[in-house]
């Protein structure tokens, strides 16, 4: 585990970070599909060509798992992450084909203290994944919990409650 560089206080609304790239091979697409999403267009080139996708394509769940790996490798390992209470929304916008290079961007939409845990802050984020042509292929929004450097003060909690924040 790396040293912690990012605490809740460092995760301001509006900030954006590049979380890197990954390139998929046909074999990786098939291997993931065999184990987790064995639909024909994820397993076989010919079935993919006959499908609405026009060729072998990655499972959306594969795309999500790649986004998670990039997030962990290039951000969460250096953060005070305490997990996530879940996603609000997930969209697969375009098929991902063998040879596509995917880039992941992370945008912080909001950040607020967690009322029930003074040592934790809640961050709502959007992950934007695009292919090598800059075309969006996936977007998801959700929450992360991060340890704080310093617990919230009573004044901060009062301001948060006045803004209507709730856990």
mmCIF file with all atom_site columns, C-alpha atoms in Angstrom:
data_model
loop_
_atom_site.group_PDB
_atom_site.id
_atom_site.type_symbol
_atom_site.label_atom_id
_atom_site.label_alt_id
_atom_site.label_comp_id
_atom_site.label_asym_id
_atom_site.label_entity_id
_atom_site.label_seq_id
_atom_site.pdbx_PDB_ins_code
_atom_site.Cartn_x
_atom_site.Cartn_y
_atom_site.Cartn_z
_atom_site.occupancy
_atom_site.B_iso_or_equiv
_atom_site.pdbx_formal_charge
_atom_site.auth_seq_id
_atom_site.auth_comp_id
_atom_site.auth_asym_id
_atom_site.auth_atom_id
_atom_site.pdbx_PDB_model_num
ATOM 1   C CA . UNK A 1 1   ? 0.000   0.000   0.000   1.00 0.00 ? 1   UNK A CA 1
ATOM 2   C CA . UNK A 1 2   ? 1.357   3.404   -1.009  1.00 0.00 ? 2   UNK A CA 1
ATOM 3   C CA . UNK A 1 3   ? 1.472   6.413   1.264   1.00 0.00 ? 3   UNK A CA 1
ATOM 4   C CA . UNK A 1 4   ? -1.799  8.321   1.454   1.00 0.00 ? 4   UNK A CA 1
ATOM 5   C CA . UNK A 1 5   ? -1.703  11.440  -0.709  1.00 0.00 ? 5   UNK A CA 1
ATOM 6   C CA . UNK A 1 6   ? -5.415  12.169  -0.997  1.00 0.00 ? 6   UNK A CA 1
ATOM 7   C CA . UNK A 1 7   ? -7.822  12.652  1.867   1.00 0.00 ? 7   UNK A CA 1
ATOM 8   C CA . UNK A 1 8   ? -11.402 13.904  1.681   1.00 0.00 ? 8   UNK A CA 1
ATOM 9   C CA . UNK A 1 9   ? -10.196 17.489  2.080   1.00 0.00 ? 9   UNK A CA 1
ATOM 10  C CA . UNK A 1 10  ? -8.224  17.144  -1.188  1.00 0.00 ? 10  UNK A CA 1
ATOM 11  C CA . UNK A 1 11  ? -11.246 16.094  -3.255  1.00 0.00 ? 11  UNK A CA 1
ATOM 12  C CA . UNK A 1 12  ? -12.936 19.339  -4.256  1.00 0.00 ? 12  UNK A CA 1
ATOM 13  C CA . UNK A 1 13  ? -16.055 19.519  -6.389  1.00 0.00 ? 13  UNK A CA 1
ATOM 14  C CA . UNK A 1 14  ? -15.172 20.329  -9.993  1.00 0.00 ? 14  UNK A CA 1
ATOM 15  C CA . UNK A 1 15  ? -11.753 18.706  -9.934  1.00 0.00 ? 15  UNK A CA 1
ATOM 16  C CA . UNK A 1 16  ? -10.874 16.302  -12.739 1.00 0.00 ? 16  UNK A CA 1
ATOM 17  C CA . UNK A 1 17  ? -8.140  13.687  -12.961 1.00 0.00 ? 17  UNK A CA 1
ATOM 18  C CA . UNK A 1 18  ? -6.907  11.449  -15.745 1.00 0.00 ? 18  UNK A CA 1
ATOM 19  C CA . UNK A 1 19  ? -6.802  7.855   -14.522 1.00 0.00 ? 19  UNK A CA 1
ATOM 20  C CA . UNK A 1 20  ? -4.925  6.403   -17.481 1.00 0.00 ? 20  UNK A CA 1
ATOM 21  C CA . UNK A 1 21  ? -5.536  4.101   -20.412 1.00 0.00 ? 21  UNK A CA 1
ATOM 22  C CA . UNK A 1 22  ? -5.938  0.431   -21.203 1.00 0.00 ? 22  UNK A CA 1
ATOM 23  C CA . UNK A 1 23  ? -6.023  -1.387  -24.567 1.00 0.00 ? 23  UNK A CA 1
ATOM 24  C CA . UNK A 1 24  ? -8.155  -4.509  -25.008 1.00 0.00 ? 24  UNK A CA 1
ATOM 25  C CA . UNK A 1 25  ? -7.308  -7.593  -27.025 1.00 0.00 ? 25  UNK A CA 1
ATOM 26  C CA . UNK A 1 26  ? -9.789  -10.043 -28.521 1.00 0.00 ? 26  UNK A CA 1
ATOM 27  C CA . UNK A 1 27  ? -8.478  -12.730 -26.172 1.00 0.00 ? 27  UNK A CA 1
ATOM 28  C CA . UNK A 1 28  ? -9.070  -10.572 -23.070 1.00 0.00 ? 28  UNK A CA 1
ATOM 29  C CA . UNK A 1 29  ? -12.610 -9.826  -24.241 1.00 0.00 ? 29  UNK A CA 1
ATOM 30  C CA . UNK A 1 30  ? -13.331 -13.532 -24.756 1.00 0.00 ? 30  UNK A CA 1
ATOM 31  C CA . UNK A 1 31  ? -11.697 -14.616 -21.491 1.00 0.00 ? 31  UNK A CA 1
ATOM 32  C CA . UNK A 1 32  ? -13.788 -12.156 -19.460 1.00 0.00 ? 32  UNK A CA 1
ATOM 33  C CA . UNK A 1 33  ? -16.950 -13.123 -21.351 1.00 0.00 ? 33  UNK A CA 1
ATOM 34  C CA . UNK A 1 34  ? -16.414 -16.854 -20.836 1.00 0.00 ? 34  UNK A CA 1
ATOM 35  C CA . UNK A 1 35  ? -16.256 -16.315 -17.110 1.00 0.00 ? 35  UNK A CA 1
ATOM 36  C CA . UNK A 1 36  ? -18.770 -13.520 -16.498 1.00 0.00 ? 36  UNK A CA 1
ATOM 37  C CA . UNK A 1 37  ? -20.937 -12.649 -19.535 1.00 0.00 ? 37  UNK A CA 1
ATOM 38  C CA . UNK A 1 38  ? -21.013 -15.512 -22.072 1.00 0.00 ? 38  UNK A CA 1
ATOM 39  C CA . UNK A 1 39  ? -23.171 -13.859 -24.721 1.00 0.00 ? 39  UNK A CA 1
ATOM 40  C CA . UNK A 1 40  ? -22.254 -14.826 -28.318 1.00 0.00 ? 40  UNK A CA 1
ATOM 41  C CA . UNK A 1 41  ? -21.161 -11.334 -29.443 1.00 0.00 ? 41  UNK A CA 1
ATOM 42  C CA . UNK A 1 42  ? -18.602 -11.276 -26.589 1.00 0.00 ? 42  UNK A CA 1
ATOM 43  C CA . UNK A 1 43  ? -17.246 -14.740 -27.408 1.00 0.00 ? 43  UNK A CA 1
ATOM 44  C CA . UNK A 1 44  ? -17.138 -15.101 -31.192 1.00 0.00 ? 44  UNK A CA 1
ATOM 45  C CA . UNK A 1 45  ? -16.099 -12.743 -34.007 1.00 0.00 ? 45  UNK A CA 1
ATOM 46  C CA . UNK A 1 46  ? -18.713 -14.065 -36.451 1.00 0.00 ? 46  UNK A CA 1
ATOM 47  C CA . UNK A 1 47  ? -21.527 -13.780 -33.897 1.00 0.00 ? 47  UNK A CA 1
ATOM 48  C CA . UNK A 1 48  ? -20.312 -10.259 -33.190 1.00 0.00 ? 48  UNK A CA 1
ATOM 49  C CA . UNK A 1 49  ? -20.431 -9.341  -36.904 1.00 0.00 ? 49  UNK A CA 1
ATOM 50  C CA . UNK A 1 50  ? -24.033 -10.593 -37.099 1.00 0.00 ? 50  UNK A CA 1
ATOM 51  C CA . UNK A 1 51  ? -25.018 -8.584  -34.026 1.00 0.00 ? 51  UNK A CA 1
ATOM 52  C CA . UNK A 1 52  ? -26.048 -4.959  -33.665 1.00 0.00 ? 52  UNK A CA 1
ATOM 53  C CA . UNK A 1 53  ? -22.452 -4.281  -32.508 1.00 0.00 ? 53  UNK A CA 1
ATOM 54  C CA . UNK A 1 54  ? -20.853 -5.106  -35.874 1.00 0.00 ? 54  UNK A CA 1
ATOM 55  C CA . UNK A 1 55  ? -18.059 -7.204  -34.419 1.00 0.00 ? 55  UNK A CA 1
ATOM 56  C CA . UNK A 1 56  ? -16.696 -8.854  -31.318 1.00 0.00 ? 56  UNK A CA 1
ATOM 57  C CA . UNK A 1 57  ? -17.204 -6.445  -28.420 1.00 0.00 ? 57  UNK A CA 1
ATOM 58  C CA . UNK A 1 58  ? -16.422 -6.313  -24.745 1.00 0.00 ? 58  UNK A CA 1
ATOM 59  C CA . UNK A 1 59  ? -19.066 -6.840  -22.109 1.00 0.00 ? 59  UNK A CA 1
ATOM 60  C CA . UNK A 1 60  ? -20.166 -3.624  -20.441 1.00 0.00 ? 60  UNK A CA 1
ATOM 61  C CA . UNK A 1 61  ? -19.240 -5.298  -17.169 1.00 0.00 ? 61  UNK A CA 1
ATOM 62  C CA . UNK A 1 62  ? -15.728 -5.816  -18.543 1.00 0.00 ? 62  UNK A CA 1
ATOM 63  C CA . UNK A 1 63  ? -15.551 -2.095  -19.331 1.00 0.00 ? 63  UNK A CA 1
ATOM 64  C CA . UNK A 1 64  ? -16.670 -1.328  -15.760 1.00 0.00 ? 64  UNK A CA 1
ATOM 65  C CA . UNK A 1 65  ? -14.055 -3.666  -14.303 1.00 0.00 ? 65  UNK A CA 1
ATOM 66  C CA . UNK A 1 66  ? -11.340 -1.968  -16.380 1.00 0.00 ? 66  UNK A CA 1
ATOM 67  C CA . UNK A 1 67  ? -12.510 1.417   -15.070 1.00 0.00 ? 67  UNK A CA 1
ATOM 68  C CA . UNK A 1 68  ? -12.319 0.050   -11.526 1.00 0.00 ? 68  UNK A CA 1
ATOM 69  C CA . UNK A 1 69  ? -8.789  -1.262  -12.080 1.00 0.00 ? 69  UNK A CA 1
ATOM 70  C CA . UNK A 1 70  ? -7.616  2.100   -13.457 1.00 0.00 ? 70  UNK A CA 1
ATOM 71  C CA . UNK A 1 71  ? -9.303  3.903   -10.562 1.00 0.00 ? 71  UNK A CA 1
ATOM 72  C CA . UNK A 1 72  ? -7.623  1.690   -7.967  1.00 0.00 ? 72  UNK A CA 1
ATOM 73  C CA . UNK A 1 73  ? -4.183  1.731   -9.619  1.00 0.00 ? 73  UNK A CA 1
ATOM 74  C CA . UNK A 1 74  ? -4.061  5.446   -10.365 1.00 0.00 ? 74  UNK A CA 1
ATOM 75  C CA . UNK A 1 75  ? -6.023  6.992   -7.516  1.00 0.00 ? 75  UNK A CA 1
ATOM 76  C CA . UNK A 1 76  ? -7.499  4.850   -4.747  1.00 0.00 ? 76  UNK A CA 1
ATOM 77  C CA . UNK A 1 77  ? -4.190  3.190   -3.779  1.00 0.00 ? 77  UNK A CA 1
ATOM 78  C CA . UNK A 1 78  ? -2.926  6.682   -2.906  1.00 0.00 ? 78  UNK A CA 1
ATOM 79  C CA . UNK A 1 79  ? -6.101  7.787   -1.161  1.00 0.00 ? 79  UNK A CA 1
ATOM 80  C CA . UNK A 1 80  ? -7.844  7.306   2.149   1.00 0.00 ? 80  UNK A CA 1
ATOM 81  C CA . UNK A 1 81  ? -10.698 5.469   0.409   1.00 0.00 ? 81  UNK A CA 1
ATOM 82  C CA . UNK A 1 82  ? -13.045 3.592   2.713   1.00 0.00 ? 82  UNK A CA 1
ATOM 83  C CA . UNK A 1 83  ? -15.177 2.000   0.001   1.00 0.00 ? 83  UNK A CA 1
ATOM 84  C CA . UNK A 1 84  ? -18.385 2.999   -1.703  1.00 0.00 ? 84  UNK A CA 1
ATOM 85  C CA . UNK A 1 85  ? -22.067 2.878   -0.789  1.00 0.00 ? 85  UNK A CA 1
ATOM 86  C CA . UNK A 1 86  ? -22.871 2.384   -4.488  1.00 0.00 ? 86  UNK A CA 1
ATOM 87  C CA . UNK A 1 87  ? -23.548 3.778   -7.935  1.00 0.00 ? 87  UNK A CA 1
ATOM 88  C CA . UNK A 1 88  ? -26.396 6.022   -8.998  1.00 0.00 ? 88  UNK A CA 1
ATOM 89  C CA . UNK A 1 89  ? -26.170 5.537   -12.708 1.00 0.00 ? 89  UNK A CA 1
ATOM 90  C CA . UNK A 1 90  ? -24.294 3.565   -15.318 1.00 0.00 ? 90  UNK A CA 1
ATOM 91  C CA . UNK A 1 91  ? -24.462 3.943   -19.110 1.00 0.00 ? 91  UNK A CA 1
ATOM 92  C CA . UNK A 1 92  ? -22.742 1.944   -21.821 1.00 0.00 ? 92  UNK A CA 1
ATOM 93  C CA . UNK A 1 93  ? -22.682 4.413   -24.686 1.00 0.00 ? 93  UNK A CA 1
ATOM 94  C CA . UNK A 1 94  ? -20.768 2.675   -27.471 1.00 0.00 ? 94  UNK A CA 1
ATOM 95  C CA . UNK A 1 95  ? -19.377 -0.830  -28.032 1.00 0.00 ? 95  UNK A CA 1
ATOM 96  C CA . UNK A 1 96  ? -15.756 -1.525  -27.128 1.00 0.00 ? 96  UNK A CA 1
ATOM 97  C CA . UNK A 1 97  ? -13.916 -3.608  -29.739 1.00 0.00 ? 97  UNK A CA 1
ATOM 98  C CA . UNK A 1 98  ? -10.554 -5.412  -29.753 1.00 0.00 ? 98  UNK A CA 1
ATOM 99  C CA . UNK A 1 99  ? -7.715  -2.925  -30.154 1.00 0.00 ? 99  UNK A CA 1
ATOM 100 C CA . UNK A 1 100 ? -9.648  -0.033  -28.604 1.00 0.00 ? 100 UNK A CA 1
ATOM 101 C CA . UNK A 1 101 ? -7.618  2.055   -26.191 1.00 0.00 ? 101 UNK A CA 1
ATOM 102 C CA . UNK A 1 102 ? -9.820  3.360   -23.411 1.00 0.00 ? 102 UNK A CA 1
ATOM 103 C CA . UNK A 1 103 ? -9.044  6.492   -21.381 1.00 0.00 ? 103 UNK A CA 1
ATOM 104 C CA . UNK A 1 104 ? -10.684 7.125   -18.010 1.00 0.00 ? 104 UNK A CA 1
ATOM 105 C CA . UNK A 1 105 ? -11.423 10.553  -16.551 1.00 0.00 ? 105 UNK A CA 1
ATOM 106 C CA . UNK A 1 106 ? -12.672 11.067  -12.989 1.00 0.00 ? 106 UNK A CA 1
ATOM 107 C CA . UNK A 1 107 ? -14.711 14.172  -12.159 1.00 0.00 ? 107 UNK A CA 1
ATOM 108 C CA . UNK A 1 108 ? -15.756 15.108  -8.627  1.00 0.00 ? 108 UNK A CA 1
ATOM 109 C CA . UNK A 1 109 ? -19.323 16.398  -8.654  1.00 0.00 ? 109 UNK A CA 1
ATOM 110 C CA . UNK A 1 110 ? -19.761 17.125  -4.950  1.00 0.00 ? 110 UNK A CA 1
ATOM 111 C CA . UNK A 1 111 ? -18.031 16.582  -1.653  1.00 0.00 ? 111 UNK A CA 1
ATOM 112 C CA . UNK A 1 112 ? -19.562 16.838  1.794   1.00 0.00 ? 112 UNK A CA 1
ATOM 113 C CA . UNK A 1 113 ? -18.977 15.661  5.341   1.00 0.00 ? 113 UNK A CA 1
ATOM 114 C CA . UNK A 1 114 ? -20.676 12.491  6.487   1.00 0.00 ? 114 UNK A CA 1
ATOM 115 C CA . UNK A 1 115 ? -22.945 13.437  9.409   1.00 0.00 ? 115 UNK A CA 1
ATOM 116 C CA . UNK A 1 116 ? -22.883 10.013  11.017  1.00 0.00 ? 116 UNK A CA 1
ATOM 117 C CA . UNK A 1 117 ? -19.062 9.734   10.977  1.00 0.00 ? 117 UNK A CA 1
ATOM 118 C CA . UNK A 1 118 ? -17.163 12.937  11.691  1.00 0.00 ? 118 UNK A CA 1
ATOM 119 C CA . UNK A 1 119 ? -13.920 11.371  10.443  1.00 0.00 ? 119 UNK A CA 1
ATOM 120 C CA . UNK A 1 120 ? -15.359 10.521  6.984   1.00 0.00 ? 120 UNK A CA 1
ATOM 121 C CA . UNK A 1 121 ? -16.390 12.586  3.964   1.00 0.00 ? 121 UNK A CA 1
ATOM 122 C CA . UNK A 1 122 ? -18.625 11.553  1.084   1.00 0.00 ? 122 UNK A CA 1
ATOM 123 C CA . UNK A 1 123 ? -17.686 12.281  -2.541  1.00 0.00 ? 123 UNK A CA 1
ATOM 124 C CA . UNK A 1 124 ? -20.015 11.962  -5.536  1.00 0.00 ? 124 UNK A CA 1
ATOM 125 C CA . UNK A 1 125 ? -18.098 11.385  -8.768  1.00 0.00 ? 125 UNK A CA 1
ATOM 126 C CA . UNK A 1 126 ? -18.552 10.740  -12.469 1.00 0.00 ? 126 UNK A CA 1
ATOM 127 C CA . UNK A 1 127 ? -16.257 8.396   -14.393 1.00 0.00 ? 127 UNK A CA 1
ATOM 128 C CA . UNK A 1 128 ? -16.042 9.096   -18.127 1.00 0.00 ? 128 UNK A CA 1
ATOM 129 C CA . UNK A 1 129 ? -14.448 6.455   -20.343 1.00 0.00 ? 129 UNK A CA 1
ATOM 130 C CA . UNK A 1 130 ? -13.726 7.178   -24.005 1.00 0.00 ? 130 UNK A CA 1
ATOM 131 C CA . UNK A 1 131 ? -12.037 5.313   -26.836 1.00 0.00 ? 131 UNK A CA 1
ATOM 132 C CA . UNK A 1 132 ? -8.971  6.362   -28.857 1.00 0.00 ? 132 UNK A CA 1
ATOM 133 C CA . UNK A 1 133 ? -11.189 8.542   -31.088 1.00 0.00 ? 133 UNK A CA 1
ATOM 134 C CA . UNK A 1 134 ? -12.469 10.464  -28.059 1.00 0.00 ? 134 UNK A CA 1
ATOM 135 C CA . UNK A 1 135 ? -15.907 8.862   -28.342 1.00 0.00 ? 135 UNK A CA 1
ATOM 136 C CA . UNK A 1 136 ? -17.590 8.220   -24.979 1.00 0.00 ? 136 UNK A CA 1
ATOM 137 C CA . UNK A 1 137 ? -18.067 4.474   -24.364 1.00 0.00 ? 137 UNK A CA 1
ATOM 138 C CA . UNK A 1 138 ? -19.143 4.432   -20.699 1.00 0.00 ? 138 UNK A CA 1
ATOM 139 C CA . UNK A 1 139 ? -20.247 6.833   -17.998 1.00 0.00 ? 139 UNK A CA 1
ATOM 140 C CA . UNK A 1 140 ? -21.063 6.093   -14.384 1.00 0.00 ? 140 UNK A CA 1
ATOM 141 C CA . UNK A 1 141 ? -21.805 8.151   -11.302 1.00 0.00 ? 141 UNK A CA 1
ATOM 142 C CA . UNK A 1 142 ? -21.537 7.106   -7.721  1.00 0.00 ? 142 UNK A CA 1
ATOM 143 C CA . UNK A 1 143 ? -20.204 7.724   -4.272  1.00 0.00 ? 143 UNK A CA 1
ATOM 144 C CA . UNK A 1 144 ? -17.001 7.123   -2.393  1.00 0.00 ? 144 UNK A CA 1
ATOM 145 C CA . UNK A 1 145 ? -16.226 7.480   1.289   1.00 0.00 ? 145 UNK A CA 1
ATOM 146 C CA . UNK A 1 146 ? -12.843 8.940   2.266   1.00 0.00 ? 146 UNK A CA 1
ATOM 147 C CA . UNK A 1 147 ? -11.166 9.355   5.609   1.00 0.00 ? 147 UNK A CA 1
ATOM 148 C CA . UNK A 1 148 ? -10.600 12.951  6.637   1.00 0.00 ? 148 UNK A CA 1
ATOM 149 C CA . UNK A 1 149 ? -7.326  14.415  7.870   1.00 0.00 ? 149 UNK A CA 1
ATOM 150 C CA . UNK A 1 150 ? -9.266  16.101  10.663  1.00 0.00 ? 150 UNK A CA 1
ATOM 151 C CA . UNK A 1 151 ? -12.753 15.212  11.928  1.00 0.00 ? 151 UNK A CA 1
ATOM 152 C CA . UNK A 1 152 ? -15.561 17.648  11.155  1.00 0.00 ? 152 UNK A CA 1
ATOM 153 C CA . UNK A 1 153 ? -16.162 20.456  13.606  1.00 0.00 ? 153 UNK A CA 1
ATOM 154 C CA . UNK A 1 154 ? -19.619 21.204  15.053  1.00 0.00 ? 154 UNK A CA 1
ATOM 155 C CA . UNK A 1 155 ? -19.710 24.408  12.956  1.00 0.00 ? 155 UNK A CA 1
ATOM 156 C CA . UNK A 1 156 ? -19.007 22.487  9.769   1.00 0.00 ? 156 UNK A CA 1
ATOM 157 C CA . UNK A 1 157 ? -21.748 19.990  10.579  1.00 0.00 ? 157 UNK A CA 1
ATOM 158 C CA . UNK A 1 158 ? -24.196 22.835  11.264  1.00 0.00 ? 158 UNK A CA 1
ATOM 159 C CA . UNK A 1 159 ? -23.407 24.350  7.824   1.00 0.00 ? 159 UNK A CA 1
ATOM 160 C CA . UNK A 1 160 ? -23.792 20.946  6.185   1.00 0.00 ? 160 UNK A CA 1
ATOM 161 C CA . UNK A 1 161 ? -27.167 20.365  7.818   1.00 0.00 ? 161 UNK A CA 1
ATOM 162 C CA . UNK A 1 162 ? -28.300 23.888  6.870   1.00 0.00 ? 162 UNK A CA 1
ATOM 163 C CA . UNK A 1 163 ? -27.482 23.002  3.242   1.00 0.00 ? 163 UNK A CA 1
ATOM 164 C CA . UNK A 1 164 ? -29.768 19.983  3.510   1.00 0.00 ? 164 UNK A CA 1
ATOM 165 C CA . UNK A 1 165 ? -27.030 17.355  3.438   1.00 0.00 ? 165 UNK A CA 1
ATOM 166 C CA . UNK A 1 166 ? -28.092 13.998  4.767   1.00 0.00 ? 166 UNK A CA 1
ATOM 167 C CA . UNK A 1 167 ? -26.391 10.617  4.918   1.00 0.00 ? 167 UNK A CA 1
#
